[in-house]
mmCIF file with all atom_site columns, N, CA and C in Angstrom:
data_model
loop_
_atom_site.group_PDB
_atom_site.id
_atom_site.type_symbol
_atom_site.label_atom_id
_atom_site.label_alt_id
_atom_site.label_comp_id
_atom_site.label_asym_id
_atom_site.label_entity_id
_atom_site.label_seq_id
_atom_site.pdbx_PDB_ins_code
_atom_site.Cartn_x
_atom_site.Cartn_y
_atom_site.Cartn_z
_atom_site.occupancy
_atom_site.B_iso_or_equiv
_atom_site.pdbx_formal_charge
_atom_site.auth_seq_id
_atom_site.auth_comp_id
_atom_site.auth_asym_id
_atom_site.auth_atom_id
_atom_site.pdbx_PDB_model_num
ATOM 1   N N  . UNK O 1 1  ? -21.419 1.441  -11.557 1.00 95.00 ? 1  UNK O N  1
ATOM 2   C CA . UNK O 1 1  ? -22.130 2.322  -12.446 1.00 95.00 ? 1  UNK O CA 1
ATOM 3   C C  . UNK O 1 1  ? -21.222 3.474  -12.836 1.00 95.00 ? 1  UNK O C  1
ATOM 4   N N  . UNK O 1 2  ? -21.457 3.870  -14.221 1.00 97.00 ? 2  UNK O N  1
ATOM 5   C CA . UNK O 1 2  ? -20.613 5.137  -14.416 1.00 97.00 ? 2  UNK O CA 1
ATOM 6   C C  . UNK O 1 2  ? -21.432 6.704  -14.512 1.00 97.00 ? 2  UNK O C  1
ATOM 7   N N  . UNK O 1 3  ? -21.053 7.329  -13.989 1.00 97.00 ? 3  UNK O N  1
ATOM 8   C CA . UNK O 1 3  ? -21.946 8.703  -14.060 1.00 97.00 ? 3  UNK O CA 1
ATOM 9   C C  . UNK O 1 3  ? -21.052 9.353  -14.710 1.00 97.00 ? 3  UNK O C  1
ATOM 10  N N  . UNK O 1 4  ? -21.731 10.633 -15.438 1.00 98.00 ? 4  UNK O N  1
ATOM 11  C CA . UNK O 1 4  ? -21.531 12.115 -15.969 1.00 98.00 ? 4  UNK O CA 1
ATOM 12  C C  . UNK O 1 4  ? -21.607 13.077 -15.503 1.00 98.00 ? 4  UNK O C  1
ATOM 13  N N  . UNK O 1 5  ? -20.898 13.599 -14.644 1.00 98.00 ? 5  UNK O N  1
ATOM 14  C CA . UNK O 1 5  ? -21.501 15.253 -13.849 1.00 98.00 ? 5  UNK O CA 1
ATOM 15  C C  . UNK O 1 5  ? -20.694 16.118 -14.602 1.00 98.00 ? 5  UNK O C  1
ATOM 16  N N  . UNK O 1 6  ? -21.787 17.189 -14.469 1.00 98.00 ? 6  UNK O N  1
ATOM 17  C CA . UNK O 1 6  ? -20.950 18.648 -15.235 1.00 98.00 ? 6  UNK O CA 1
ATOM 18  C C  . UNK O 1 6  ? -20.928 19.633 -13.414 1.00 98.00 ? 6  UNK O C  1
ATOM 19  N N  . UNK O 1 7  ? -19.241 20.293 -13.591 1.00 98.00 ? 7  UNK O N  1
ATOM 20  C CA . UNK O 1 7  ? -19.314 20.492 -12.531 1.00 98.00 ? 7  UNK O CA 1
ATOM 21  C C  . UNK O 1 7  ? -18.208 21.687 -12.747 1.00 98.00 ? 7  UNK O C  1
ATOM 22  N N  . UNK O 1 8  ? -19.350 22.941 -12.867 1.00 98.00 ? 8  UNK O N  1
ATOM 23  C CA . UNK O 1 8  ? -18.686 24.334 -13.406 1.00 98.00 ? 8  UNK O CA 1
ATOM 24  C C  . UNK O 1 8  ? -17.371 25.151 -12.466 1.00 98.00 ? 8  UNK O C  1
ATOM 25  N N  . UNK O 1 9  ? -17.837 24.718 -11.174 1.00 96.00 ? 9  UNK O N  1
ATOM 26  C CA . UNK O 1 9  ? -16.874 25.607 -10.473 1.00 96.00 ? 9  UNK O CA 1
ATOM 27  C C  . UNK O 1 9  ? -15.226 24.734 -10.768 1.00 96.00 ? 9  UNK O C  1
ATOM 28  N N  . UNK O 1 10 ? -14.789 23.555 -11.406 1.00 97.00 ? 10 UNK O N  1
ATOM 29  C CA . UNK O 1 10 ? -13.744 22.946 -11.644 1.00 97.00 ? 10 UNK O CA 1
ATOM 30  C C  . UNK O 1 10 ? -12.930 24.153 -12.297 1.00 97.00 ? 10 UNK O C  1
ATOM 31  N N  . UNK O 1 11 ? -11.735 24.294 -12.528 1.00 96.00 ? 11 UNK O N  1
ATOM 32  C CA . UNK O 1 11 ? -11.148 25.383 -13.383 1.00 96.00 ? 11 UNK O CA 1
ATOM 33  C C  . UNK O 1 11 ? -10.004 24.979 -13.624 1.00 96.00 ? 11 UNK O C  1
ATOM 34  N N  . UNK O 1 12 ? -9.202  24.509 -12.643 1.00 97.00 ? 12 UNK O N  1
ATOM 35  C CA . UNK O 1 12 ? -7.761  23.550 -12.980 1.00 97.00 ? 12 UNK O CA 1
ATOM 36  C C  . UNK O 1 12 ? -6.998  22.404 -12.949 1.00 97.00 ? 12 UNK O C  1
ATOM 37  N N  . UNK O 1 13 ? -6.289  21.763 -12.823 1.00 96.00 ? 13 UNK O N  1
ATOM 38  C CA . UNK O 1 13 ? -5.922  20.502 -12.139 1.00 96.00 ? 13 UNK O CA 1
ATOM 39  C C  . UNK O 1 13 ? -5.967  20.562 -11.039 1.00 96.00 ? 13 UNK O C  1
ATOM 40  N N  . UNK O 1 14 ? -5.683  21.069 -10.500 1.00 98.00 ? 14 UNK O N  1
ATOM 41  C CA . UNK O 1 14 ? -5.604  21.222 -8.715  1.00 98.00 ? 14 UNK O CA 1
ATOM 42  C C  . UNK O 1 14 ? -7.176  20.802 -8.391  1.00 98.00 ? 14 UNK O C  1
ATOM 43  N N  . UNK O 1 15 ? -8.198  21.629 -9.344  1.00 97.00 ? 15 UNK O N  1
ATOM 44  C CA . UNK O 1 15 ? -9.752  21.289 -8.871  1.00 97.00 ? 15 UNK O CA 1
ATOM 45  C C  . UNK O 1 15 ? -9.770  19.924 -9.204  1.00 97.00 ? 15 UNK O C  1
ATOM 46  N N  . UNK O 1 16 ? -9.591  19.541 -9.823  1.00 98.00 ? 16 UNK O N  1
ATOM 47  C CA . UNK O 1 16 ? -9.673  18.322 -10.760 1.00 98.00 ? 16 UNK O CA 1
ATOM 48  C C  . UNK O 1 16 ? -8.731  17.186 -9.531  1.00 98.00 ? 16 UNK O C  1
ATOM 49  N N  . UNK O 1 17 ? -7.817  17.306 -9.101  1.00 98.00 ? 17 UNK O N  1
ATOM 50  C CA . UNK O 1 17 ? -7.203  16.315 -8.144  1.00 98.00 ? 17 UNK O CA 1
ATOM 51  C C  . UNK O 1 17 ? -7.932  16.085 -6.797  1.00 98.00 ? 17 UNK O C  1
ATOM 52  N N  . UNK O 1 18 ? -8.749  17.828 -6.196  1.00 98.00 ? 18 UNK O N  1
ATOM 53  C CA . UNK O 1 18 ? -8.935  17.611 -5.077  1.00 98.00 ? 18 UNK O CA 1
ATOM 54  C C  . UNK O 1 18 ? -10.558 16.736 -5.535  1.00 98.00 ? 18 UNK O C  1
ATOM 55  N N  . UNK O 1 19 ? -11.002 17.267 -6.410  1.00 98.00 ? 19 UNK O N  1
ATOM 56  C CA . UNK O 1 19 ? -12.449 15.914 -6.694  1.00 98.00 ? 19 UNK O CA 1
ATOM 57  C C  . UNK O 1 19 ? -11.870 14.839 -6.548  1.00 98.00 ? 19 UNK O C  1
ATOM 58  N N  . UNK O 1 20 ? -10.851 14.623 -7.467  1.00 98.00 ? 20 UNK O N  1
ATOM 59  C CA . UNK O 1 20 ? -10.902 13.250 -7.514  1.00 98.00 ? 20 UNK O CA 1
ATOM 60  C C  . UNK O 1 20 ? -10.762 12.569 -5.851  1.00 98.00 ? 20 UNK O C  1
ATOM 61  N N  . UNK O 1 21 ? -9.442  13.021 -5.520  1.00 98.00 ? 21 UNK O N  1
ATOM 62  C CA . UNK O 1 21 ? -9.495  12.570 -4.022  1.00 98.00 ? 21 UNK O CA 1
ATOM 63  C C  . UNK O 1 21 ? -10.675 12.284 -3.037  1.00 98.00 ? 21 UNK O C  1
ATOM 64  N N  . UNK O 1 22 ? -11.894 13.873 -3.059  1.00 98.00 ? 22 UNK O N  1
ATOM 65  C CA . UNK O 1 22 ? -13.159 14.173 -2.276  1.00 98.00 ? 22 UNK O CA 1
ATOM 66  C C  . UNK O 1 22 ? -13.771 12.594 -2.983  1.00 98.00 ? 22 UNK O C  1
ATOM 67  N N  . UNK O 1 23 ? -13.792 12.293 -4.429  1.00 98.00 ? 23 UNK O N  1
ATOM 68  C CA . UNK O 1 23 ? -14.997 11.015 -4.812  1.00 98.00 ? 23 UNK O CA 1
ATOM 69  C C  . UNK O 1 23 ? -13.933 9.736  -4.213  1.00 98.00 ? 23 UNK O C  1
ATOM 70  N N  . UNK O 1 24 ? -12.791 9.781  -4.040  1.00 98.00 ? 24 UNK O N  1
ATOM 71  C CA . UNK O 1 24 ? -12.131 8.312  -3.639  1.00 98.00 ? 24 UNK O CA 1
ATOM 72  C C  . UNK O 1 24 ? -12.242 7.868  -1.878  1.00 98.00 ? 24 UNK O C  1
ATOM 73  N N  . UNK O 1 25 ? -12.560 8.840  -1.625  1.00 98.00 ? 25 UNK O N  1
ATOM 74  C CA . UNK O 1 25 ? -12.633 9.015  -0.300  1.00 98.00 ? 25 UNK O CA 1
ATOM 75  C C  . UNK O 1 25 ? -14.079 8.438  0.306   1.00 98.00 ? 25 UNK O C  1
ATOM 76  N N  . UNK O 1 26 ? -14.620 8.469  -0.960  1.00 97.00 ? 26 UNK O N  1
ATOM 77  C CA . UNK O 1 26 ? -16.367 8.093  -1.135  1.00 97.00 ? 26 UNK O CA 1
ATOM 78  C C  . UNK O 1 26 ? -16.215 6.470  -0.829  1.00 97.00 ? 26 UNK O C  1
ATOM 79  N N  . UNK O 1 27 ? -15.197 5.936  -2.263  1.00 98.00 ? 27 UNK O N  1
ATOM 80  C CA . UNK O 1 27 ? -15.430 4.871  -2.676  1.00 98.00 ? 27 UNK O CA 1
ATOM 81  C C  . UNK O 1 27 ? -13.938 4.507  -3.197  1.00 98.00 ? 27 UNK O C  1
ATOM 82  N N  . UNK O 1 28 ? -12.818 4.208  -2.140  1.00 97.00 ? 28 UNK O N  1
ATOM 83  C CA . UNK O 1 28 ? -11.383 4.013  -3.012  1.00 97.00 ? 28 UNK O CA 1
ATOM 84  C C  . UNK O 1 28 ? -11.573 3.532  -4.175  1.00 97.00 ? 28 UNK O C  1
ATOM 85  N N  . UNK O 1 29 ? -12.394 2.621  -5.106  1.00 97.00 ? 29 UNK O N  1
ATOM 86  C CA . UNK O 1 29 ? -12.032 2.027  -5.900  1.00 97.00 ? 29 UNK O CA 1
ATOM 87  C C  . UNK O 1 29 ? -12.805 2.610  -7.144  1.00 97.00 ? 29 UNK O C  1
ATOM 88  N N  . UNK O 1 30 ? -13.055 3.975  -6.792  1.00 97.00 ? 30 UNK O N  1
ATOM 89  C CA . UNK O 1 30 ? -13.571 4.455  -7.807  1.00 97.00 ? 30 UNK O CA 1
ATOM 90  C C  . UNK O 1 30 ? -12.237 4.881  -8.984  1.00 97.00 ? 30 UNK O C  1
ATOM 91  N N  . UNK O 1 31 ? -12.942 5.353  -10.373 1.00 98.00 ? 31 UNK O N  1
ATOM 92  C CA . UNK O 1 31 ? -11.930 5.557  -11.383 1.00 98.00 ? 31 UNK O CA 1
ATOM 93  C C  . UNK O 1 31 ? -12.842 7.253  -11.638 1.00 98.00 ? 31 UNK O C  1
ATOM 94  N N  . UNK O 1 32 ? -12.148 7.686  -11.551 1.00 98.00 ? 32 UNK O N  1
ATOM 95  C CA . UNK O 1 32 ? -12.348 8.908  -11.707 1.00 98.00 ? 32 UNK O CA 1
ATOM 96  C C  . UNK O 1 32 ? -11.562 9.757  -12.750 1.00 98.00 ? 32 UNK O C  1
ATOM 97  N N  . UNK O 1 33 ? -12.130 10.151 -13.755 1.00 98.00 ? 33 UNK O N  1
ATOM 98  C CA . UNK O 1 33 ? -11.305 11.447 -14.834 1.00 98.00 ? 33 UNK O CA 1
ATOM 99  C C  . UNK O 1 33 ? -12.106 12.627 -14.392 1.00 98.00 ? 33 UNK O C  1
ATOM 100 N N  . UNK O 1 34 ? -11.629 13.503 -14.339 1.00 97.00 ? 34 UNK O N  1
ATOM 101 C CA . UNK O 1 34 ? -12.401 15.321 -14.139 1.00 97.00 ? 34 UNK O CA 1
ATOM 102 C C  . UNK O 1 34 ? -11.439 15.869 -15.652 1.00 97.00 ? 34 UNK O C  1
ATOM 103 N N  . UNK O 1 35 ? -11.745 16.674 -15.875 1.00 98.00 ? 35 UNK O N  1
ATOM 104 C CA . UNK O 1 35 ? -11.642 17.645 -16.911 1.00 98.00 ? 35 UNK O CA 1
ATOM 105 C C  . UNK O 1 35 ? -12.157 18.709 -17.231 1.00 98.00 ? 35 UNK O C  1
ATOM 106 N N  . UNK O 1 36 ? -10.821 19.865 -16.506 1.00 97.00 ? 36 UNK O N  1
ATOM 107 C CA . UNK O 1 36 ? -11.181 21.168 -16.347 1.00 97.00 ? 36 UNK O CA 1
ATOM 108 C C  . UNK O 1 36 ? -11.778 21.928 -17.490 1.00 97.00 ? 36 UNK O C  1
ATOM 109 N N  . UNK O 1 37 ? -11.189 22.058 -18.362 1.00 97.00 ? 37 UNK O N  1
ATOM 110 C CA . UNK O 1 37 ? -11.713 22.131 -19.726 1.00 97.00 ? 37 UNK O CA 1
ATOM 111 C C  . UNK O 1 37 ? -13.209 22.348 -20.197 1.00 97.00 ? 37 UNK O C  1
ATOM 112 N N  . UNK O 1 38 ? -13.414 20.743 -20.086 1.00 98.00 ? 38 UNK O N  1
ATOM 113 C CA . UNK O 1 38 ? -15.476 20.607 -20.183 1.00 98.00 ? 38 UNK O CA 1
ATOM 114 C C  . UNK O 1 38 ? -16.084 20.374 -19.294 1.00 98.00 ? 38 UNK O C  1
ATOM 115 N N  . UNK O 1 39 ? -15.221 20.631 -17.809 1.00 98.00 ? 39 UNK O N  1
ATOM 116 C CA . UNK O 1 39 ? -16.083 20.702 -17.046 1.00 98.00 ? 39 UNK O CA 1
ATOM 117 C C  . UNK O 1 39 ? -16.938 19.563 -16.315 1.00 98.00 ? 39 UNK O C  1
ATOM 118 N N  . UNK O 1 40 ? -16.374 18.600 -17.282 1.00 98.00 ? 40 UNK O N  1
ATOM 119 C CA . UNK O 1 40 ? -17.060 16.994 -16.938 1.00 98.00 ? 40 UNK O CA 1
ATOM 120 C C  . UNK O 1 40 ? -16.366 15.975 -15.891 1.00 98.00 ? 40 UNK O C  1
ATOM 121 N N  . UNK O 1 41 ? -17.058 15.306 -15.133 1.00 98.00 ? 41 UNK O N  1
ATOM 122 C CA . UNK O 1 41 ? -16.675 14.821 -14.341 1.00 98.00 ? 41 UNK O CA 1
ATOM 123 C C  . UNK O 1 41 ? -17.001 13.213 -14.639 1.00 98.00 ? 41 UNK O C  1
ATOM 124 N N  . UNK O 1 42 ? -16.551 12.034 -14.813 1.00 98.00 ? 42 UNK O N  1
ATOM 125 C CA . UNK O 1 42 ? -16.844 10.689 -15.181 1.00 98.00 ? 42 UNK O CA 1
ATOM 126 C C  . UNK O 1 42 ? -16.464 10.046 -14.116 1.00 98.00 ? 42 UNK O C  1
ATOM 127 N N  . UNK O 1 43 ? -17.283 9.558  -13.739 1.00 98.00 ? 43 UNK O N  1
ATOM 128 C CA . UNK O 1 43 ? -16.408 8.500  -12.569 1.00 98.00 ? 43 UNK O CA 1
ATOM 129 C C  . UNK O 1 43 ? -17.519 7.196  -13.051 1.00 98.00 ? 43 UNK O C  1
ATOM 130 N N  . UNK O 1 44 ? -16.844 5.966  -12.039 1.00 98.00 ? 44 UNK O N  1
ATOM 131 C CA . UNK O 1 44 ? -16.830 4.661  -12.206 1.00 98.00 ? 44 UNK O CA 1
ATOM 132 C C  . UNK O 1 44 ? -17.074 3.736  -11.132 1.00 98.00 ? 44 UNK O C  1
ATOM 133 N N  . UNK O 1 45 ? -18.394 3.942  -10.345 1.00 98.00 ? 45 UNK O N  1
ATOM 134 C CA . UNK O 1 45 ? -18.694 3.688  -8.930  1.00 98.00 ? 45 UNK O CA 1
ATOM 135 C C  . UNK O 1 45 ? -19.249 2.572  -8.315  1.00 98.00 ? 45 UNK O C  1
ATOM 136 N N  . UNK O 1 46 ? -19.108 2.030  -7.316  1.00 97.00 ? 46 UNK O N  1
ATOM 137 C CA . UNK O 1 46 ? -20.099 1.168  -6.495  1.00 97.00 ? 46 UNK O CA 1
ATOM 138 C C  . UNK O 1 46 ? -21.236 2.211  -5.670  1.00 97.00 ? 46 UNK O C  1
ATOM 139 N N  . UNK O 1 47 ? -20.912 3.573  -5.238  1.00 97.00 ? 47 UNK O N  1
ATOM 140 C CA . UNK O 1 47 ? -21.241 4.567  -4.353  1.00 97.00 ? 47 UNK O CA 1
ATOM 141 C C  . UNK O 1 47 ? -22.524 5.094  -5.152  1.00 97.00 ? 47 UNK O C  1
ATOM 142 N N  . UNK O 1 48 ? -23.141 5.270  -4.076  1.00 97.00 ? 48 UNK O N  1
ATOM 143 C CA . UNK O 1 48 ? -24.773 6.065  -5.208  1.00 97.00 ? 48 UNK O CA 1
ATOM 144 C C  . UNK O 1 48 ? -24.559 7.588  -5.495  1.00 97.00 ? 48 UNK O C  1
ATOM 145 N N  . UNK O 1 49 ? -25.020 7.825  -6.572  1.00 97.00 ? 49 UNK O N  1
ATOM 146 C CA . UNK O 1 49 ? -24.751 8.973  -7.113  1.00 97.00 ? 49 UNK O CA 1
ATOM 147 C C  . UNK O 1 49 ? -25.400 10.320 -5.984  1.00 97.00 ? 49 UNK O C  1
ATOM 148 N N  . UNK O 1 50 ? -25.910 9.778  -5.234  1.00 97.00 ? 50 UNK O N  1
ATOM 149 C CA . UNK O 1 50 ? -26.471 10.810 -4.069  1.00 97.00 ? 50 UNK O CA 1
ATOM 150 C C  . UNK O 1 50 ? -24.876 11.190 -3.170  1.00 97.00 ? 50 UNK O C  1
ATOM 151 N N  . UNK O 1 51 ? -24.747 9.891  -2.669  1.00 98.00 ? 51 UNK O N  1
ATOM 152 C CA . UNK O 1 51 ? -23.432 10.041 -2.054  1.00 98.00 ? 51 UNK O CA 1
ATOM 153 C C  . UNK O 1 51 ? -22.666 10.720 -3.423  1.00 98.00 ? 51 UNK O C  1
ATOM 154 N N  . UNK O 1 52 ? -22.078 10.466 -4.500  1.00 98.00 ? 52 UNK O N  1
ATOM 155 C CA . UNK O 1 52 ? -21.175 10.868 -4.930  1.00 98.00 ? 52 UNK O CA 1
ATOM 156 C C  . UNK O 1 52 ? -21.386 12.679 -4.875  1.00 98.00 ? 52 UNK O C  1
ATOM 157 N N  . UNK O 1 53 ? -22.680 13.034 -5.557  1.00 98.00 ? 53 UNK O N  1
ATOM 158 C CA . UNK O 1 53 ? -23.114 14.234 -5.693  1.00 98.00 ? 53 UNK O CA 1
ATOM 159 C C  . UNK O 1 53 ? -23.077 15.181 -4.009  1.00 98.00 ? 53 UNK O C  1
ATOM 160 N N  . UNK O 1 54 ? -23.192 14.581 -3.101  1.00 98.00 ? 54 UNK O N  1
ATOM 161 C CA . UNK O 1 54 ? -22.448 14.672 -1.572  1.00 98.00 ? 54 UNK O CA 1
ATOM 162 C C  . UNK O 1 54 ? -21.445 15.452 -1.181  1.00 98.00 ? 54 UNK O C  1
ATOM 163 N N  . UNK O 1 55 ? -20.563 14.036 -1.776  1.00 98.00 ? 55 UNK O N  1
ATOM 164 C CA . UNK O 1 55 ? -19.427 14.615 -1.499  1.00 98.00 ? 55 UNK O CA 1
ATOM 165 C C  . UNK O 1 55 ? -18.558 15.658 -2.032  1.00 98.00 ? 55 UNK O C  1
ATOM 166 N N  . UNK O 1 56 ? -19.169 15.435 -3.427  1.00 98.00 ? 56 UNK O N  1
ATOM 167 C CA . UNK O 1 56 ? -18.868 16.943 -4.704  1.00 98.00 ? 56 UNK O CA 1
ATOM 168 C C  . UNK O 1 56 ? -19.270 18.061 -3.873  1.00 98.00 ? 56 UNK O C  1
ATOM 169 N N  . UNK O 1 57 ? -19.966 18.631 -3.351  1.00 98.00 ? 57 UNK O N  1
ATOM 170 C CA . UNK O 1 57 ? -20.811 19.531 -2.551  1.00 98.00 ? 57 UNK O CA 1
ATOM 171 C C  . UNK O 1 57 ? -20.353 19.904 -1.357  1.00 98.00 ? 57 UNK O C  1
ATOM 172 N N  . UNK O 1 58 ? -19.189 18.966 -0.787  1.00 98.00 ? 58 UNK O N  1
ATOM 173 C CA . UNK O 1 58 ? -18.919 19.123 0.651   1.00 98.00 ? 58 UNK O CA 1
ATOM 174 C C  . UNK O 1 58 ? -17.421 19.657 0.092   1.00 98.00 ? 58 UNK O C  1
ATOM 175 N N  . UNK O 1 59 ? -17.058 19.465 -0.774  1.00 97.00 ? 59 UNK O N  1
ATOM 176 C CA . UNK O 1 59 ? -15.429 19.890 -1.218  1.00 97.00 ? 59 UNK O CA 1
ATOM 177 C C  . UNK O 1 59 ? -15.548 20.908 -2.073  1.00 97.00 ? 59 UNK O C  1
ATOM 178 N N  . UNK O 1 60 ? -16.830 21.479 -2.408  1.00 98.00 ? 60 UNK O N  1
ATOM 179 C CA . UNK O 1 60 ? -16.560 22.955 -2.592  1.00 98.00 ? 60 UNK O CA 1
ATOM 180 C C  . UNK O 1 60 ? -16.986 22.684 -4.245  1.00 98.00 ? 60 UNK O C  1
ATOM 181 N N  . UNK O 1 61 ? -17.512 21.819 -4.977  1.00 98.00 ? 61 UNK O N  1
ATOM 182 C CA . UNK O 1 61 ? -17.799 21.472 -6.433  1.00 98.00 ? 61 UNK O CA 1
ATOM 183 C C  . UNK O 1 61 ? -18.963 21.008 -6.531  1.00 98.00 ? 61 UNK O C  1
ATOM 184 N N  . UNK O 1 62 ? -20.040 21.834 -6.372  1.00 98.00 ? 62 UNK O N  1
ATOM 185 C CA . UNK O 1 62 ? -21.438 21.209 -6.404  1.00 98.00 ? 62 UNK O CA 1
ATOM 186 C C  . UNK O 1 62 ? -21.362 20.829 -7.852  1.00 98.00 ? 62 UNK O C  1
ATOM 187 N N  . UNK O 1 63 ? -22.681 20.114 -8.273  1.00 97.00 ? 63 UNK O N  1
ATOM 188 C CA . UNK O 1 63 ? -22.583 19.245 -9.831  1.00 97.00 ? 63 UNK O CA 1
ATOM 189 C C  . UNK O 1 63 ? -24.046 20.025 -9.908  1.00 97.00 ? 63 UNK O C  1
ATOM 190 N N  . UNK O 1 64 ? -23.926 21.082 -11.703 1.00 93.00 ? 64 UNK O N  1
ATOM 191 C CA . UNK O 1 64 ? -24.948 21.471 -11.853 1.00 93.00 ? 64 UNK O CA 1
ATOM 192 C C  . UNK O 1 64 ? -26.056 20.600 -12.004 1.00 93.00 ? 64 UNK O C  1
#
């Protein structure tokens, strides 16, 4: 499944790498783009969006 999170506290690449890592860690085979910019987060999951929204939350990027 692919989700959309908007996820305000992102601000640079660095935020943007450590998500990605925090959601692969979920689910290695996820595909993940973040984009500091809009703030949007896309990923590409087997993992339920509870878990994904989880782990966003535990690395410091809750999803509004």
């Amino acid at each position: 499944m692919t989700l959309q999170l908007t996820v305000p506290n992102m601000a640079c690449s660095a935020c943007a790498s450590t998500i990605t890592k925090a959601l692969q860690a979920v689910d290695a085979n996820a595909s993940v783009q973040a984009d500091p910019t809009t703030k949007l987060v896309s990923v590409q999951t087997q993992a339920s969006e509870t878990a994904i929204k989880e782990a966003l939350a535990a690395a410091g990027y809750p999803v509004a």
